[in-house]
Short mmCIF file of C-alpha atoms and ligand atoms in Angstrom, two decimals:
data_model
loop_
_atom_site.label_atom_id
_atom_site.label_comp_id
_atom_site.label_asym_id
_atom_site.label_seq_id
_atom_site.Cartn_x
_atom_site.Cartn_y
_atom_site.Cartn_z
CA MET A 1187 24.07 3.66 -22.73
CA LYS A 1188 23.91 2.33 -19.00
CA GLU A 1189 20.20 3.46 -17.47
CA VAL A 1190 19.57 3.27 -14.12
CA LEU A 1191 16.73 4.09 -11.97
CA LEU A 1192 17.20 7.50 -9.43
CA CYS A 1193 14.32 7.00 -7.08
CA LYS A 1194 13.11 10.66 -4.64
CA TYR A 1195 11.56 10.54 -1.71
CA GLY A 1196 9.99 13.90 -0.03
CA GLU A 1197 7.90 13.62 2.82
CA LEU A 1198 10.46 11.78 5.21
CA ILE A 1199 13.24 14.36 4.03
CA LEU A 1200 10.57 16.72 6.96
CA LYS A 1201 12.01 14.37 9.89
CA GLY A 1202 15.80 15.58 11.04
CA ALA A 1203 17.08 13.25 12.72
CA ASN A 1204 15.22 10.45 12.02
CA ARG A 1205 15.80 10.76 8.53
CA SER A 1206 18.12 8.05 8.54
CA TYR A 1207 16.03 5.59 10.32
CA PHE A 1208 12.85 6.55 6.94
CA GLU A 1209 15.97 6.40 4.70
CA ASN A 1210 16.92 2.76 5.47
CA LEU A 1211 13.15 1.64 6.36
CA LEU A 1212 12.97 2.62 1.94
CA LEU A 1213 16.31 0.97 1.17
CA LYS A 1214 15.41 -2.37 2.96
CA GLU A 1215 12.22 -2.25 1.37
CA LEU A 1216 12.83 -1.44 -2.06
CA LYS A 1217 16.24 -4.03 -2.00
CA THR A 1218 13.53 -6.37 -1.39
CA ARG A 1219 11.03 -5.83 -3.96
CA ILE A 1220 14.10 -4.84 -6.79
CA ARG A 1221 15.38 -8.24 -6.18
CA ARG A 1222 12.73 -9.90 -8.59
CA ALA A 1223 13.36 -7.76 -11.46
CA GLY A 1224 16.68 -9.07 -11.03
CA ASN A 1225 20.21 -8.40 -9.88
CA PHE A 1226 20.90 -4.68 -9.26
CA ASP A 1227 22.50 -2.03 -6.83
CA VAL A 1228 20.76 -0.26 -5.18
CA TYR A 1229 21.82 2.97 -2.65
CA LYS A 1230 21.72 5.94 -1.22
CA ALA A 1231 23.44 9.01 -1.80
CA GLN A 1232 22.33 12.62 -1.93
CA SER A 1233 19.09 12.15 -0.77
CA THR A 1234 17.98 9.57 -3.62
CA ILE A 1235 18.23 5.96 -4.05
CA TYR A 1236 20.14 4.99 -6.61
CA ILE A 1237 18.44 1.20 -8.85
CA GLU A 1238 21.53 0.34 -10.88
CA PRO A 1239 21.58 -2.41 -13.43
CA LEU A 1240 25.06 -4.84 -11.74
CA ASP A 1241 24.38 -7.38 -15.19
CA ASP A 1242 22.14 -8.14 -17.78
CA SER A 1243 19.69 -10.27 -16.15
CA CYS A 1244 18.09 -7.16 -15.06
CA ASP A 1245 14.26 -5.88 -16.30
CA LEU A 1246 14.30 -2.47 -16.07
CA ASP A 1247 11.22 -2.04 -17.36
CA LEU A 1248 10.18 -4.54 -14.49
CA ALA A 1249 12.23 -2.95 -11.27
CA LEU A 1250 10.24 0.47 -12.31
CA GLU A 1251 6.93 -1.36 -11.83
CA TYR A 1252 8.02 -2.53 -8.42
CA ALA A 1253 9.70 0.62 -7.09
CA LYS A 1254 6.13 2.42 -8.00
CA LYS A 1255 4.57 0.89 -5.60
CA VAL A 1256 6.95 0.91 -2.98
CA PHE A 1257 5.41 3.51 -0.21
CA GLY A 1258 8.13 6.94 0.40
CA ILE A 1259 9.00 7.38 -2.89
CA VAL A 1260 7.53 10.37 -4.41
CA THR A 1261 9.03 10.44 -7.95
CA ILE A 1262 10.94 8.02 -10.12
CA ASP A 1263 13.66 9.33 -12.43
CA ARG A 1264 14.13 7.22 -15.38
CA ALA A 1265 18.00 8.42 -16.42
CA CYS A 1266 21.00 7.31 -19.00
CA VAL A 1267 24.44 7.78 -17.28
CA ALA A 1268 26.91 9.68 -18.87
CA GLU A 1269 30.51 10.29 -17.90
CA LYS A 1270 31.21 13.46 -15.78
CA ASN A 1271 32.28 15.85 -19.03
CA MET A 1272 30.65 18.44 -22.23
CA ASP A 1273 31.20 15.92 -24.82
CA ALA A 1274 29.84 13.05 -22.79
CA ILE A 1275 27.18 15.04 -22.45
CA PHE A 1276 26.42 16.50 -24.95
CA ARG A 1277 26.56 13.20 -27.06
CA ALA A 1278 24.29 10.92 -24.84
CA ALA A 1279 21.54 13.35 -24.24
CA LYS A 1280 20.84 14.10 -28.06
CA GLU A 1281 20.88 9.93 -28.25
CA TYR A 1282 19.01 9.42 -25.03
CA LEU A 1283 16.31 12.47 -24.83
CA PRO A 1284 14.49 11.59 -27.90
CA GLN A 1285 12.58 8.68 -27.63
CA PHE A 1286 10.48 10.46 -24.66
CA LEU A 1287 10.05 13.71 -26.69
CA THR A 1288 8.60 12.24 -29.63
CA GLY A 1289 4.82 14.06 -28.68
CA ALA A 1290 5.96 17.07 -27.77
CA LYS A 1291 6.06 20.13 -29.03
CA THR A 1292 7.67 22.51 -26.72
CA PHE A 1293 10.25 21.47 -23.95
CA ARG A 1294 12.67 23.16 -21.18
CA ALA A 1295 15.82 22.22 -20.64
CA ASP A 1296 16.82 22.28 -16.66
CA ALA A 1297 20.17 21.24 -14.83
CA ARG A 1298 21.78 20.63 -11.41
CA ARG A 1299 24.67 20.40 -10.18
CA ALA A 1300 25.18 18.86 -7.26
CA ASP A 1301 28.42 18.43 -7.63
CA LYS A 1302 30.19 21.40 -7.17
CA THR A 1303 33.75 20.90 -9.12
CA PHE A 1304 31.46 20.76 -12.19
CA PRO A 1305 33.27 24.05 -14.08
CA LEU A 1306 30.09 24.50 -15.76
CA LYS A 1307 26.88 25.85 -13.77
CA SER A 1308 23.86 24.91 -13.63
CA PRO A 1309 21.80 28.15 -15.92
CA GLU A 1310 24.83 26.81 -18.89
CA LEU A 1311 24.76 23.37 -18.37
CA ALA A 1312 20.80 23.24 -19.13
CA GLY A 1313 21.69 25.61 -22.27
CA GLU A 1314 23.40 22.80 -23.24
CA ILE A 1315 21.42 20.38 -22.77
CA GLY A 1316 19.22 22.22 -25.03
CA ALA A 1317 21.11 22.78 -27.93
CA ALA A 1318 21.57 19.02 -27.59
CA VAL A 1319 17.79 18.58 -27.81
CA LEU A 1320 17.64 20.67 -30.33
CA GLU A 1321 20.13 19.44 -32.95
CA ALA A 1322 18.52 15.89 -32.34
CA MET A 1323 14.91 17.17 -33.12
CA PRO A 1324 15.15 20.69 -35.03
CA ARG A 1325 10.95 21.29 -35.21
CA LEU A 1326 11.23 21.38 -31.23
CA LYS A 1327 10.32 25.02 -29.31
CA VAL A 1328 11.72 26.21 -26.54
CA ASP A 1329 8.78 26.95 -23.61
CA LEU A 1330 10.27 28.10 -20.78
CA ASP A 1331 6.65 28.63 -18.52
CA HIS A 1332 4.84 25.85 -19.96
CA PRO A 1333 6.67 22.81 -22.08
CA ASP A 1334 5.22 19.69 -22.70
CA VAL A 1335 8.69 18.25 -21.78
CA THR A 1336 11.02 18.61 -18.94
CA VAL A 1337 14.28 17.68 -19.83
CA ARG A 1338 16.86 17.72 -17.46
CA VAL A 1339 20.32 16.98 -16.51
CA GLU A 1340 21.79 16.37 -12.93
CA ILE A 1341 25.98 16.25 -12.33
CA ARG A 1342 26.53 13.97 -9.28
CA GLU A 1343 28.71 11.95 -7.65
CA ARG A 1344 29.48 9.07 -9.83
CA GLY A 1345 28.39 10.39 -12.75
CA ALA A 1346 25.26 12.60 -15.31
CA TYR A 1347 22.31 11.94 -15.09
CA ILE A 1348 20.16 12.85 -18.39
CA HIS A 1349 16.32 12.39 -17.94
CA ALA A 1350 12.88 13.81 -18.78
CA GLY A 1351 9.12 13.13 -17.60
CA GLN A 1352 9.23 12.62 -14.46
CA ILE A 1353 7.50 9.18 -12.68
CA LYS A 1354 4.78 9.48 -9.94
CA GLY A 1355 5.87 7.45 -6.92
CA ALA A 1356 3.88 5.77 -4.67
CA GLY A 1357 4.46 8.41 -2.00
CA GLY A 1358 3.37 8.12 1.67
CA MET A 1359 6.01 7.12 3.82
CA PRO A 1360 7.74 3.95 4.34
CA LEU A 1361 6.74 0.39 5.88
CA GLY A 1362 7.44 -0.31 9.10
CA SER A 1363 7.84 3.70 9.80
CA SER A 1364 5.05 4.12 11.39
CA GLY A 1365 4.28 0.58 13.41
CA LYS A 1366 2.33 -2.97 12.26
CA GLY A 1367 -1.35 -2.49 12.58
CA LEU A 1368 -3.71 -5.97 12.20
CA LEU A 1369 -6.25 -5.12 9.09
CA LEU A 1370 -9.48 -7.15 9.39
CA LEU A 1371 -9.56 -8.50 5.98
CA SER A 1372 -13.25 -9.66 4.77
CA GLY A 1373 -13.30 -10.36 1.25
CA GLY A 1374 -15.36 -7.57 0.04
CA ILE A 1375 -13.84 -3.72 -1.36
CA ASP A 1376 -13.43 -2.13 1.80
CA SER A 1377 -11.07 -3.92 4.04
CA PRO A 1378 -8.33 -4.81 1.14
CA VAL A 1379 -8.61 -0.78 0.43
CA ALA A 1380 -8.30 0.36 4.10
CA GLY A 1381 -5.38 -1.77 4.18
CA PHE A 1382 -3.47 -0.12 1.66
CA MET A 1383 -4.39 3.21 2.66
CA MET A 1384 -2.81 2.57 6.09
CA ALA A 1385 0.30 0.76 4.55
CA LYS A 1386 1.08 3.92 2.74
CA ARG A 1387 1.23 6.18 5.73
CA GLY A 1388 3.58 3.86 7.15
CA VAL A 1389 1.70 0.86 8.79
CA THR A 1390 3.16 -2.67 8.58
CA LEU A 1391 0.22 -5.36 8.06
CA GLU A 1392 -0.83 -8.92 9.65
CA ALA A 1393 -4.11 -9.12 8.87
CA LEU A 1394 -7.27 -11.13 10.42
CA HIS A 1395 -10.02 -13.18 9.07
CA PHE A 1396 -13.09 -14.54 10.32
CA GLU A 1397 -14.98 -17.28 8.51
CA SER A 1398 -17.82 -19.65 9.24
CA PHE A 1399 -16.82 -23.01 7.28
CA PRO A 1400 -19.19 -24.56 7.20
CA TYR A 1401 -21.46 -21.70 5.98
CA THR A 1402 -18.40 -20.13 3.98
CA SER A 1403 -16.43 -22.40 1.97
CA GLU A 1404 -12.50 -23.01 1.38
CA ARG A 1405 -12.82 -20.53 -1.37
CA ALA A 1406 -13.68 -17.92 0.34
CA ARG A 1407 -10.45 -18.35 2.78
CA GLU A 1408 -8.74 -18.81 -0.54
CA LYS A 1409 -9.58 -15.29 -1.71
CA VAL A 1410 -8.68 -13.61 1.21
CA LEU A 1411 -5.29 -15.12 1.33
CA GLU A 1412 -5.71 -14.34 -2.62
CA LEU A 1413 -5.98 -10.64 -1.62
CA ALA A 1414 -3.56 -11.43 1.13
CA ARG A 1415 -1.16 -11.49 -1.71
CA LEU A 1416 -2.26 -8.48 -3.89
CA LEU A 1417 -1.92 -6.54 -1.26
CA CYS A 1418 2.03 -7.49 -0.65
CA GLU A 1419 2.65 -5.95 -3.76
CA TYR A 1420 3.09 -2.99 -1.75
CA THR A 1421 4.25 -5.00 1.19
CA THR A 1422 5.70 -7.48 0.58
CA HIS A 1423 5.06 -9.85 3.92
CA ILE A 1424 1.66 -10.40 5.40
CA LYS A 1425 0.92 -12.69 7.88
CA VAL A 1426 -2.89 -13.49 7.97
CA HIS A 1427 -4.48 -15.49 10.81
CA VAL A 1428 -8.66 -16.83 10.42
CA ILE A 1429 -10.44 -17.99 12.79
CA SER A 1430 -13.37 -19.24 12.95
CA LEU A 1431 -16.76 -17.59 14.10
CA THR A 1432 -18.45 -20.84 13.41
CA HIS A 1433 -20.16 -21.98 17.17
CA ILE A 1434 -20.66 -18.18 18.57
CA GLN A 1435 -22.65 -17.32 15.44
CA GLU A 1436 -24.86 -20.97 16.26
CA GLU A 1437 -25.11 -19.73 19.89
CA LEU A 1438 -25.92 -16.62 19.08
CA VAL A 1439 -28.66 -17.36 16.81
CA LYS A 1440 -29.63 -20.42 19.35
CA SER A 1441 -30.42 -17.65 22.60
CA CYS A 1442 -29.93 -13.66 21.13
CA ASP A 1443 -32.89 -11.40 19.55
CA GLU A 1444 -31.82 -11.45 15.97
CA ASP A 1445 -32.14 -7.85 15.37
CA TYR A 1446 -29.03 -7.68 16.73
CA PHE A 1447 -27.10 -10.38 15.72
CA THR A 1448 -24.95 -8.47 14.01
CA LEU A 1449 -23.78 -6.30 16.45
CA LEU A 1450 -23.30 -9.27 18.77
CA LEU A 1451 -20.60 -10.70 15.55
CA ARG A 1452 -19.06 -7.64 15.85
CA ARG A 1453 -18.68 -7.27 19.06
CA PHE A 1454 -16.76 -10.65 19.49
CA MET A 1455 -15.03 -10.10 16.34
CA MET A 1456 -13.21 -6.30 17.63
CA THR A 1457 -12.62 -8.38 21.29
CA LEU A 1458 -10.90 -11.02 19.34
CA ALA A 1459 -9.65 -8.70 17.08
CA ASP A 1460 -7.83 -6.86 19.89
CA ARG A 1461 -6.77 -10.30 21.22
CA VAL A 1462 -4.38 -11.51 18.52
CA ALA A 1463 -3.10 -7.64 17.96
CA ARG A 1464 -1.77 -8.01 21.64
CA ARG A 1465 -0.19 -10.90 20.97
CA ASN A 1466 1.63 -10.33 17.92
CA LYS A 1467 2.46 -6.55 18.85
CA CYS A 1468 0.21 -4.87 16.54
CA GLY A 1469 -0.81 -1.22 18.73
CA ALA A 1470 -4.20 -1.16 16.63
CA LEU A 1471 -6.92 -2.71 14.46
CA ILE A 1472 -7.92 -1.36 11.22
CA THR A 1473 -11.15 -2.44 9.18
CA GLY A 1474 -12.97 -1.11 6.11
CA GLU A 1475 -16.21 0.99 7.59
CA SER A 1476 -17.49 3.66 6.26
CA LEU A 1477 -20.12 5.20 7.46
CA ALA A 1478 -23.67 4.35 7.47
CA GLN A 1479 -22.61 2.34 4.60
CA VAL A 1480 -24.70 -0.15 6.36
CA ALA A 1481 -26.85 -0.77 9.31
CA SER A 1482 -23.66 -1.49 11.68
CA GLN A 1483 -21.43 1.11 10.42
CA THR A 1484 -23.71 3.83 11.90
CA MET A 1485 -22.31 6.24 14.13
CA ARG A 1486 -24.31 4.82 17.14
CA ALA A 1487 -23.73 0.82 15.96
CA ILE A 1488 -19.45 2.06 15.71
CA ALA A 1489 -19.51 3.19 19.28
CA VAL A 1490 -21.02 -0.50 20.40
CA THR A 1491 -17.84 -2.49 18.67
CA ASP A 1492 -15.40 0.15 19.13
CA SER A 1493 -15.93 -0.84 22.89
CA CYS A 1494 -14.77 -3.51 22.69
CA ALA A 1495 -11.19 -2.63 21.55
CA ASP A 1496 -9.10 -1.37 23.70
CA MET A 1497 -6.28 -0.06 21.07
CA PRO A 1498 -6.80 2.57 18.05
CA VAL A 1499 -9.03 1.67 15.79
CA PHE A 1500 -8.25 3.05 12.39
CA ARG A 1501 -10.73 3.15 9.53
CA PRO A 1502 -9.28 4.96 6.54
CA CYS A 1503 -12.22 4.21 4.85
CA ILE A 1504 -15.03 6.54 7.09
CA GLY A 1505 -15.74 9.09 4.62
CA LEU A 1506 -15.22 8.33 1.50
CA ASP A 1507 -18.66 7.34 -0.30
CA LYS A 1508 -18.46 3.32 -2.01
CA GLU A 1509 -17.82 5.21 -5.97
CA GLU A 1510 -14.48 6.18 -4.23
CA ILE A 1511 -13.62 3.35 -2.69
CA ILE A 1512 -13.96 1.38 -5.83
CA THR A 1513 -11.96 3.44 -7.33
CA ILE A 1514 -9.26 2.70 -4.88
CA ALA A 1515 -9.94 -0.47 -5.12
CA ARG A 1516 -9.23 -0.89 -8.78
CA ARG A 1517 -6.20 1.08 -8.90
CA ILE A 1518 -4.77 -0.85 -6.35
CA GLY A 1519 -5.33 -4.18 -8.57
CA THR A 1520 -7.91 -5.84 -5.38
CA PHE A 1521 -11.23 -5.12 -7.15
CA GLU A 1522 -11.80 -7.66 -9.55
CA THR A 1523 -10.12 -10.69 -6.25
CA SER A 1524 -12.91 -8.25 -4.71
CA ILE A 1525 -16.40 -8.97 -6.75
CA LEU A 1526 -15.85 -12.65 -6.45
CA PRO A 1527 -19.17 -14.23 -4.94
CA TYR A 1528 -18.22 -16.09 -2.34
CA GLU A 1529 -19.80 -15.84 1.29
CA ASP A 1530 -18.77 -14.17 4.26
CA CYS A 1531 -19.42 -14.42 7.94
CA CYS A 1532 -21.28 -11.34 7.70
CA THR A 1533 -23.98 -12.77 5.43
CA VAL A 1534 -24.51 -15.82 6.83
CA PHE A 1535 -27.71 -15.33 9.46
CA THR A 1536 -27.81 -12.01 8.42
CA PRO A 1537 -31.02 -9.71 10.72
CA ARG A 1538 -33.73 -8.92 8.65
CA HIS A 1539 -34.00 -5.10 10.25
CA PRO A 1540 -30.95 -4.62 11.99
CA LYS A 1541 -30.36 -2.24 15.03
CA THR A 1542 -29.03 1.01 13.25
CA ARG A 1543 -29.36 3.29 16.64
CA PRO A 1544 -28.55 0.14 19.08
CA GLU A 1545 -28.66 1.19 23.13
CA PRO A 1546 -25.58 -0.42 24.70
CA GLU A 1547 -27.94 -1.28 27.27
CA LYS A 1548 -29.76 -3.84 25.20
CA VAL A 1549 -26.70 -4.64 23.51
CA LEU A 1550 -25.10 -5.58 26.90
CA ALA A 1551 -28.52 -7.92 27.94
CA GLU A 1552 -28.98 -9.83 24.63
CA GLN A 1553 -24.79 -10.22 24.73
CA ASN A 1554 -25.61 -11.77 28.54
CA LYS A 1555 -27.22 -14.44 27.31
CA VAL A 1556 -24.44 -16.57 26.21
CA ASP A 1557 -21.09 -16.30 28.23
CA PHE A 1558 -19.12 -13.96 25.52
CA LYS A 1559 -15.96 -15.37 27.56
CA ALA A 1560 -15.93 -18.37 26.92
CA LEU A 1561 -17.18 -18.52 23.69
CA CYS A 1562 -14.27 -16.22 22.66
CA ASP A 1563 -11.68 -18.52 24.80
CA GLU A 1564 -12.72 -21.36 21.81
CA ALA A 1565 -12.97 -19.28 18.70
CA PHE A 1566 -9.45 -17.29 20.23
CA GLU A 1567 -7.79 -21.68 20.25
CA THR A 1568 -9.45 -21.93 16.08
CA LEU A 1569 -6.75 -19.47 15.37
CA ASN A 1570 -4.89 -20.39 11.97
CA THR A 1571 -1.52 -18.41 10.58
CA TYR A 1572 -0.70 -18.11 7.46
CA ASP A 1573 2.23 -16.90 5.56
CA ILE A 1574 2.14 -14.30 2.68
CA ARG A 1575 3.89 -12.93 0.76
CA ILE A 1576 5.35 -11.56 -3.00
CA ASP A 1577 6.35 -14.57 -4.64
CA GLU A 1578 10.48 -13.93 -4.90
CA GLU A 1579 11.79 -16.64 -7.68
P1 ATP B 1843 -15.95 -5.42 3.28
O1 ATP B 1843 -16.30 -4.71 1.47
O2 ATP B 1843 -14.50 -4.72 3.43
O3 ATP B 1843 -15.96 -6.21 3.05
P2 ATP B 1843 -18.69 -4.31 3.52
O4 ATP B 1843 -18.62 -3.69 3.33
O5 ATP B 1843 -18.70 -5.80 3.75
O6 ATP B 1843 -16.58 -3.79 4.11
P3 ATP B 1843 -18.88 -5.44 7.09
O7 ATP B 1843 -19.38 -6.14 6.30
O8 ATP B 1843 -19.56 -4.47 7.62
O9 ATP B 1843 -18.89 -4.21 5.30
O10 ATP B 1843 -17.21 -4.95 7.22
C1 ATP B 1843 -17.17 -4.24 8.52
C2 ATP B 1843 -15.70 -3.96 8.00
O11 ATP B 1843 -15.18 -5.48 9.03
C3 ATP B 1843 -14.95 -4.76 6.90
O12 ATP B 1843 -14.53 -3.59 6.01
C4 ATP B 1843 -13.43 -5.90 7.37
O13 ATP B 1843 -12.21 -4.48 8.02
C5 ATP B 1843 -14.31 -6.32 8.70
N1 ATP B 1843 -14.69 -7.75 8.36
C6 ATP B 1843 -15.98 -7.78 8.09
N2 ATP B 1843 -15.90 -9.02 8.25
C7 ATP B 1843 -14.89 -9.60 8.88
C8 ATP B 1843 -14.21 -11.19 8.17
N3 ATP B 1843 -15.19 -11.97 7.98
N4 ATP B 1843 -12.77 -10.98 8.79
C9 ATP B 1843 -12.58 -10.37 8.93
N5 ATP B 1843 -13.31 -8.80 9.03
C10 ATP B 1843 -14.18 -8.64 8.49
MG1 MG B 1844 -17.78 -7.49 3.92
#
């Protein structure tokens, strides 16, 4: 029996004239991701994207796992395809549906007739499918209001699709439909989650990591590249830029009041990030900040660092508790890598009494003790870029 996946998208249908633009982005992304599971025909028709195996190399289970990570898809049906006549549909339903009903006590049958030339109307069709299920599994009861499982047949252009138990997709908007953002990616728990959340809203990601070699190690950088690779499960491709802050940090330690180190360092980071973003046509910065999580994330501290960027700064974790961020990190698969214990440049030279309510004038006075612009220019020269993408055997 031929099995396929039917991917359905919700929110983007609302987009009127832009609809086919969104659909095409989705289709392109899906094709790239699915390719790793074999040779599939991926095409759209009637507000659905079809994923059909073309030969025996195809692993439909794997394709399903990949499709579940493509933003913009709301639900996925794993369906068998039958010819568009009642005999074939009845037989296919009897054979295919029981595997989805083994633990169920009740079910309901639904039908949708997108091809209006099909002789049976939807309610009659639903009745036939229900009868097929009851013939195969007589112990089941019909429950129209609260069924354990809903089985469905859809009469579409190329065939009759029979399925049960809809699978939840990743939701959100297709990648690229909301422009490109530069994610400030540390090795921590929060920033990969922030990247994931913005990618879900359709933002293509590039990433920027700051290191402080030899105070931070080669392995710390490897960890960040691995986090980017894990995010690629949702974004296919991420360019990771790496800039060294070593000299900046040494100058800060030499010249400035220790209580202001972190704030000043973050002002350097935001300034450099703004520059990298502009150079790479990113329209926003993205950080994993969460209000009041640490001294540099109070409202006043954020105000002092935010002013260094001349573009929107998205902070999708701002209202989340650590536990909530960790829940997402576990779900998307970045948590275990994030907690590997390597140094981050923010944790070297940490002040003992960081300012939580900094006065902007005092911050500027401290900043003026070093040559801010020259240090930025010099740091920018250390930029290295890595192309990270999903493995495409
Ligand atoms: P995370 O868990 O994401 O590391 P955090 O709780 O450790 O966050 P901070 O160290 O204050 O918080 O960093 C806040 C945000 O600043 C991070 O979420 C990240 O976006 C950015 N950031 C911090 N360190 C770096 C770094 N070394 N390179 C790039 N961005 C960084
Ligand atoms: Mg951190």
